Short mmCIF file of C-alpha atoms and ligand atoms in Angstrom, two decimals:
data_model
loop_
_atom_site.label_atom_id
_atom_site.label_comp_id
_atom_site.label_asym_id
_atom_site.label_seq_id
_atom_site.Cartn_x
_atom_site.Cartn_y
_atom_site.Cartn_z
CA UNK A 1 0.00 0.00 0.00
CA UNK A 2 1.39 3.42 -0.92
CA UNK A 3 2.07 5.83 1.92
CA UNK A 4 -0.33 8.84 2.12
CA UNK A 5 1.03 11.68 0.06
CA UNK A 6 3.43 9.47 -1.92
CA UNK A 7 3.54 10.00 -5.67
CA UNK A 8 2.59 7.25 -8.11
CA UNK A 9 2.99 7.39 -11.86
CA UNK A 10 0.40 4.97 -13.16
CA UNK A 11 -1.26 7.35 -15.65
CA UNK A 12 -0.03 10.18 -17.84
CA UNK A 13 -0.68 12.73 -15.12
CA UNK A 14 1.05 11.50 -11.96
CA UNK A 15 -1.24 10.80 -9.04
CA UNK A 16 -0.83 11.35 -5.34
CA UNK A 17 -2.18 8.72 -2.96
CA UNK A 18 -4.81 9.96 -0.53
CA UNK A 19 -5.75 8.08 2.62
CA UNK A 20 -7.86 5.04 1.81
CA UNK A 21 -5.65 4.28 -1.20
CA UNK A 22 -7.41 6.76 -3.45
CA UNK A 23 -5.23 7.97 -6.33
CA UNK A 24 -5.77 11.64 -7.16
CA UNK A 25 -4.24 13.10 -10.35
CA UNK A 26 -2.00 15.97 -9.26
CA UNK A 27 -3.29 18.44 -11.86
CA UNK A 28 -6.99 19.22 -11.68
CA UNK A 29 -9.08 21.24 -14.10
CA UNK A 30 -10.81 24.17 -12.38
CA UNK A 31 -14.32 25.09 -13.49
CA UNK A 32 -15.12 28.30 -11.62
CA UNK A 33 -16.80 30.58 -12.83
CA UNK A 34 -17.83 28.72 -15.99
CA UNK A 35 -21.45 27.71 -16.37
CA UNK A 36 -23.77 26.19 -18.94
CA UNK A 37 -22.50 25.32 -22.38
CA UNK A 38 -19.17 27.07 -21.80
CA UNK A 39 -18.44 24.91 -18.75
CA UNK A 40 -19.35 21.71 -20.57
CA UNK A 41 -17.27 22.61 -23.61
CA UNK A 42 -14.21 23.51 -21.53
CA UNK A 43 -14.40 20.30 -19.49
CA UNK A 44 -14.73 18.17 -22.65
CA UNK A 45 -11.68 19.97 -24.08
CA UNK A 46 -9.77 19.37 -20.85
CA UNK A 47 -10.64 15.66 -20.77
CA UNK A 48 -9.62 15.31 -24.41
CA UNK A 49 -6.33 17.05 -23.55
CA UNK A 50 -5.63 14.46 -20.84
CA UNK A 51 -6.90 15.98 -17.58
CA UNK A 52 -8.41 13.27 -15.40
CA UNK A 53 -9.38 15.40 -12.41
CA UNK A 54 -12.13 18.02 -12.49
CA UNK A 55 -12.79 20.44 -9.65
CA UNK A 56 -16.20 21.94 -9.02
CA UNK A 57 -18.43 22.93 -6.09
CA UNK A 58 -22.11 23.28 -5.31
CA UNK A 59 -21.45 27.01 -5.32
CA UNK A 60 -20.25 26.97 -8.95
CA UNK A 61 -23.67 25.76 -10.18
CA UNK A 62 -22.11 23.68 -12.96
CA UNK A 63 -22.13 20.11 -11.61
CA UNK A 64 -24.67 19.01 -14.25
CA UNK A 65 -22.46 20.39 -17.04
CA UNK A 66 -19.40 18.67 -15.57
CA UNK A 67 -21.29 15.36 -15.48
CA UNK A 68 -22.48 15.89 -19.05
CA UNK A 69 -18.92 16.63 -20.18
CA UNK A 70 -17.65 13.39 -18.64
CA UNK A 71 -20.31 11.44 -20.53
CA UNK A 72 -19.63 13.33 -23.78
CA UNK A 73 -15.89 12.68 -23.46
CA UNK A 74 -16.52 8.95 -23.83
CA UNK A 75 -14.38 8.24 -20.75
CA UNK A 76 -15.62 5.84 -18.12
CA UNK A 77 -16.81 7.40 -14.88
CA UNK A 78 -13.97 5.71 -12.98
CA UNK A 79 -11.38 7.25 -15.30
CA UNK A 80 -12.21 10.76 -14.08
CA UNK A 81 -11.55 12.02 -10.55
CA UNK A 82 -14.43 14.31 -9.55
CA UNK A 83 -14.13 16.81 -6.72
CA UNK A 84 -17.02 18.87 -5.45
CA UNK A 85 -17.50 20.98 -2.34
CA UNK A 86 -20.07 21.57 0.36
CA UNK A 87 -20.91 25.25 0.86
CA UNK A 88 -20.23 26.32 4.43
CA UNK A 89 -23.82 27.59 4.59
CA UNK A 90 -25.07 24.08 3.68
CA UNK A 91 -23.61 22.39 6.76
CA UNK A 92 -26.40 20.63 8.62
CA UNK A 93 -27.83 19.45 5.26
CA UNK A 94 -24.87 17.33 4.16
CA UNK A 95 -26.75 14.23 2.98
CA UNK A 96 -29.35 16.24 1.09
CA UNK A 97 -26.71 18.40 -0.61
CA UNK A 98 -24.53 15.43 -1.56
CA UNK A 99 -27.57 13.63 -2.97
CA UNK A 100 -28.33 16.70 -5.11
CA UNK A 101 -24.70 16.84 -6.31
CA UNK A 102 -24.75 13.16 -7.27
CA UNK A 103 -28.01 13.64 -9.14
CA UNK A 104 -26.61 16.67 -10.98
CA UNK A 105 -23.45 14.81 -11.98
CA UNK A 106 -25.43 11.69 -12.92
CA UNK A 107 -23.16 9.47 -10.84
CA UNK A 108 -23.43 7.46 -7.64
CA UNK A 109 -20.23 8.64 -5.98
CA UNK A 110 -17.79 11.55 -5.93
CA UNK A 111 -14.07 11.00 -5.56
CA UNK A 112 -13.45 13.89 -3.18
CA UNK A 113 -15.89 16.03 -1.20
CA UNK A 114 -14.52 19.10 0.52
CA UNK A 115 -15.97 21.48 3.09
CA UNK A 116 -15.55 24.63 0.99
CA UNK A 117 -14.77 27.04 3.86
CA UNK A 118 -14.75 26.64 7.64
CA UNK A 119 -18.44 27.13 8.54
CA UNK A 120 -18.80 30.46 10.39
CA UNK A 121 -15.01 30.44 10.60
CA UNK A 122 -15.02 27.26 12.73
CA UNK A 123 -13.68 23.75 12.07
CA UNK A 124 -17.18 22.20 12.53
CA UNK A 125 -16.58 18.72 13.91
CA UNK A 126 -20.28 17.97 13.42
CA UNK A 127 -20.08 18.52 9.65
CA UNK A 128 -16.83 16.55 9.51
CA UNK A 129 -18.49 13.55 11.20
CA UNK A 130 -21.24 13.69 8.57
CA UNK A 131 -18.70 13.63 5.75
CA UNK A 132 -17.00 10.63 7.30
CA UNK A 133 -20.36 8.81 7.61
CA UNK A 134 -21.17 9.50 3.94
CA UNK A 135 -17.69 8.34 2.94
CA UNK A 136 -18.14 5.14 4.97
CA UNK A 137 -21.42 4.54 3.10
CA UNK A 138 -19.48 4.64 -0.20
CA UNK A 139 -20.96 7.88 -1.56
CA UNK A 140 -17.58 9.63 -1.41
CA UNK A 141 -14.14 8.04 -1.85
CA UNK A 142 -12.17 10.67 0.08
CA UNK A 143 -13.14 13.57 2.31
CA UNK A 144 -11.27 16.81 2.81
CA UNK A 145 -11.45 20.50 3.51
CA UNK A 146 -10.63 23.78 1.84
CA UNK A 147 -9.34 27.02 3.30
CA UNK A 148 -8.70 25.40 6.71
CA UNK A 149 -5.88 26.37 9.06
CA UNK A 150 -3.62 23.78 10.71
CA UNK A 151 -5.36 24.47 14.02
CA UNK A 152 -8.78 23.76 12.50
CA UNK A 153 -7.48 20.52 10.96
CA UNK A 154 -6.11 19.51 14.37
CA UNK A 155 -9.55 20.04 15.90
CA UNK A 156 -11.10 17.66 13.36
CA UNK A 157 -8.42 15.03 13.95
CA UNK A 158 -8.59 15.30 17.74
CA UNK A 159 -12.38 14.82 17.69
CA UNK A 160 -12.64 12.03 15.11
CA UNK A 161 -9.19 10.52 14.53
CA UNK A 162 -9.71 11.17 10.81
CA UNK A 163 -7.51 13.68 9.02
CA UNK A 164 -8.79 15.41 5.88
CA UNK A 165 -7.28 13.71 2.82
CA UNK A 166 -6.77 17.13 1.21
CA UNK A 167 -6.73 20.80 2.17
CA UNK A 168 -7.43 22.90 -0.93
CA UNK A 169 -5.82 26.29 -0.37
CA UNK A 170 -5.20 29.58 -2.14
CA UNK A 171 -1.62 29.21 -3.34
CA UNK A 172 0.82 30.85 -5.71
CA UNK A 173 4.42 32.09 -5.43
CA UNK A 174 3.34 35.22 -3.53
CA UNK A 175 1.54 33.04 -0.97
CA UNK A 176 4.36 30.51 -0.48
CA UNK A 177 4.40 29.41 3.17
CA UNK A 178 6.90 26.66 3.99
CA UNK A 179 5.48 26.22 7.51
CA UNK A 180 1.96 25.55 6.27
CA UNK A 181 3.18 23.04 3.66
CA UNK A 182 5.29 21.22 6.23
CA UNK A 183 2.43 21.24 8.75
CA UNK A 184 0.08 19.63 6.22
CA UNK A 185 2.71 17.06 5.26
CA UNK A 186 3.25 16.12 8.93
CA UNK A 187 -0.49 15.57 9.31
CA UNK A 188 -0.74 13.40 6.18
CA UNK A 189 -2.93 16.00 4.46
CA UNK A 190 -2.25 16.59 0.75
CA UNK A 191 -1.90 20.28 -0.09
CA UNK A 192 -3.79 21.27 -3.21
CA UNK A 193 -3.33 24.82 -4.52
CA UNK A 194 -6.08 26.84 -6.20
CA UNK A 195 -5.82 30.07 -8.23
CA UNK A 196 -2.17 29.35 -9.14
CA UNK A 197 -2.02 31.85 -12.01
CA UNK A 198 -4.68 34.46 -11.35
CA UNK A 199 -2.77 36.47 -8.76
CA UNK A 200 0.69 35.72 -10.14
CA UNK A 201 2.72 38.28 -12.06
CA UNK A 202 3.57 36.13 -15.06
CA UNK A 203 5.95 38.87 -16.27
CA UNK A 204 8.13 38.58 -13.19
CA UNK A 205 11.77 38.29 -14.38
CA UNK A 206 12.43 35.34 -12.04
CA UNK A 207 9.66 33.36 -13.75
CA UNK A 208 10.60 34.58 -17.26
CA UNK A 209 14.23 33.54 -16.87
CA UNK A 210 13.41 30.09 -15.56
CA UNK A 211 10.80 29.67 -18.30
CA UNK A 212 13.33 30.70 -20.94
CA UNK A 213 15.90 28.20 -19.59
CA UNK A 214 13.40 25.34 -19.94
CA UNK A 215 11.75 26.51 -23.17
CA UNK A 216 8.34 26.78 -21.47
CA UNK A 217 6.03 29.63 -20.40
CA UNK A 218 6.02 31.38 -17.00
CA UNK A 219 2.56 29.87 -16.38
CA UNK A 220 3.97 26.37 -16.89
CA UNK A 221 6.82 27.21 -14.50
CA UNK A 222 4.33 28.25 -11.80
CA UNK A 223 2.29 25.07 -12.23
CA UNK A 224 5.43 22.90 -12.23
CA UNK A 225 6.62 24.70 -9.07
CA UNK A 226 3.49 23.40 -7.28
CA UNK A 227 4.21 19.83 -8.40
CA UNK A 228 7.87 20.09 -7.45
CA UNK A 229 6.71 21.04 -3.94
CA UNK A 230 4.70 17.77 -4.00
CA UNK A 231 1.45 19.68 -4.10
CA UNK A 232 -1.56 19.10 -6.32
CA UNK A 233 -2.76 22.09 -8.33
CA UNK A 234 -6.11 23.16 -9.76
CA UNK A 235 -5.97 25.43 -12.80
CA UNK A 236 -8.79 26.86 -14.90
CA UNK A 237 -8.86 28.04 -18.48
CA UNK A 238 -11.63 28.47 -21.01
CA UNK A 239 -9.09 28.76 -23.83
CA UNK A 240 -8.34 25.48 -25.65
CA UNK A 241 -4.66 26.33 -26.23
CA UNK A 242 -4.10 27.27 -22.60
CA UNK A 243 -6.06 24.21 -21.43
CA UNK A 244 -3.54 22.04 -23.30
CA UNK A 245 -0.46 24.08 -22.30
CA UNK A 246 -1.40 24.03 -18.61
CA UNK A 247 -1.15 20.24 -18.59
CA UNK A 248 2.10 20.12 -20.52
CA UNK A 249 4.24 20.00 -17.40
CA UNK A 250 5.89 16.64 -17.48
CA UNK A 251 8.79 17.20 -19.87
CA UNK A 252 10.75 19.36 -17.42
CA UNK A 253 11.21 19.97 -13.72
CA UNK A 254 12.73 22.68 -11.56
CA UNK A 255 15.96 22.17 -9.66
CA UNK A 256 16.15 23.17 -6.02
CA UNK A 257 17.82 26.49 -6.83
CA UNK A 258 15.01 27.46 -9.23
CA UNK A 259 12.41 26.36 -6.70
CA UNK A 260 14.04 28.47 -4.01
CA UNK A 261 14.11 31.51 -6.32
CA UNK A 262 10.36 31.16 -6.87
CA UNK A 263 9.76 30.57 -3.14
CA UNK A 264 11.53 33.91 -2.66
CA UNK A 265 8.71 35.74 -4.50
CA UNK A 266 6.54 35.29 -1.40
CA UNK A 267 5.12 38.56 -0.14
CA UNK A 268 6.41 39.54 3.29
N1 NAP B 301 -11.58 26.13 -2.78
C1 NAP B 301 -11.75 27.40 -3.07
O1 NAP B 301 -12.15 28.22 -2.22
C2 NAP B 301 -11.48 27.87 -4.47
C3 NAP B 301 -11.41 29.25 -4.74
C4 NAP B 301 -11.12 29.65 -6.04
C5 NAP B 301 -10.91 28.71 -7.03
N2 NAP B 301 -11.01 27.36 -6.75
C6 NAP B 301 -10.82 26.34 -7.82
O2 NAP B 301 -9.54 26.49 -8.39
C7 NAP B 301 -9.67 26.70 -9.80
C8 NAP B 301 -8.51 27.54 -10.31
O3 NAP B 301 -8.48 28.80 -9.70
P1 NAP B 301 -8.92 30.14 -10.47
O4 NAP B 301 -9.81 29.83 -11.59
O5 NAP B 301 -9.38 31.08 -9.40
O6 NAP B 301 -7.52 30.72 -10.95
P2 NAP B 301 -6.39 30.27 -12.00
O7 NAP B 301 -6.65 28.91 -12.51
O8 NAP B 301 -5.11 30.60 -11.36
O9 NAP B 301 -6.55 31.35 -13.13
C9 NAP B 301 -7.57 31.37 -14.06
C10 NAP B 301 -7.34 32.62 -14.90
O10 NAP B 301 -6.06 32.54 -15.53
C11 NAP B 301 -6.21 32.56 -16.95
N3 NAP B 301 -5.25 31.57 -17.47
C12 NAP B 301 -5.36 30.22 -17.49
N4 NAP B 301 -4.28 29.66 -18.03
C13 NAP B 301 -3.44 30.67 -18.36
C14 NAP B 301 -2.15 30.70 -18.94
N5 NAP B 301 -1.51 29.59 -19.29
N6 NAP B 301 -1.57 31.91 -19.11
C15 NAP B 301 -2.21 33.05 -18.76
N7 NAP B 301 -3.44 33.07 -18.21
C16 NAP B 301 -4.05 31.88 -17.99
C17 NAP B 301 -7.64 32.19 -17.21
O11 NAP B 301 -8.11 32.81 -18.36
P3 NAP B 301 -8.73 31.95 -19.59
O12 NAP B 301 -9.87 31.16 -19.05
O13 NAP B 301 -9.15 33.00 -20.57
O14 NAP B 301 -7.60 31.08 -20.10
C18 NAP B 301 -8.35 32.76 -15.98
O15 NAP B 301 -8.60 34.13 -16.15
C19 NAP B 301 -11.07 27.31 -9.96
O16 NAP B 301 -11.55 27.23 -11.28
C20 NAP B 301 -11.82 26.47 -8.97
O17 NAP B 301 -12.13 25.19 -9.53
C21 NAP B 301 -11.26 26.94 -5.48
#
């Protein structure tokens, strides 16, 4: 059995093992704020390009389009890792909300269900117990959180003995925080970064020089930097060329000096 957080390489996009032996592709396709036909079209394009992990949330109101895209892609349900999220304001209605998500997707399980934000700023052990129950019933393969602090994760673990498989967090070079990454690693929680490009200055000379040295774009450098920190990353694009380019990360890697240079872009 692979250790939690260890990397496997069984498909084209490497996967990270989550607790419960669930393999999660390390690059996920983000779907916010796409809706309707645009969301479906982008997800089909992403699946055709080789993404096997799609990230959505009840809040994004596009679960039905994501499910339709998976069917239109011709892939089997089990070939695509589906993440969705429980709105903080929906805690207390976990089963009902998950049932609605499954119906919208047209599937009988999700691969990863996350608590989108700490409800009212609190860890919410009660909601966490509900997620664990639904996981144990087979409706979810792995349960996790998003935007949680280490202290909030500790509260969940102390109360239930179950650590979130994933903490999905706002991450990019400006937000680099070695202590948070190490803290998650020590707790066996996989760090998954969102909004990797949106708040990044892709014209920064540090990124441009590293990109030039590898013959790639600054955006690809930023995405590769996440992977080289053993993180998963969720990236969104509605543009077919960028959808393809954002997954083209496996022909190069950053050495420790390059990684450290990018770490040094952290604000304050
Ligand atoms: N858990 C949470 O609280 C949370 C919060 C926010 C987001 N998320 C998830 O994370 C996903 C990704 O985050 P995000 O969408 O906020 O930010 P992002 O993926 O960093 O950035 C998306 C933006 O960057 C542009 N872009 C994409 N590829 C590019 C490239 N190669 N070069 C230049 N620009 C590029 C996109 O434009 P085009 O579409 O025109 O290419 C779009 O404007 C979301 O879609 C969502 O699934 C989660």
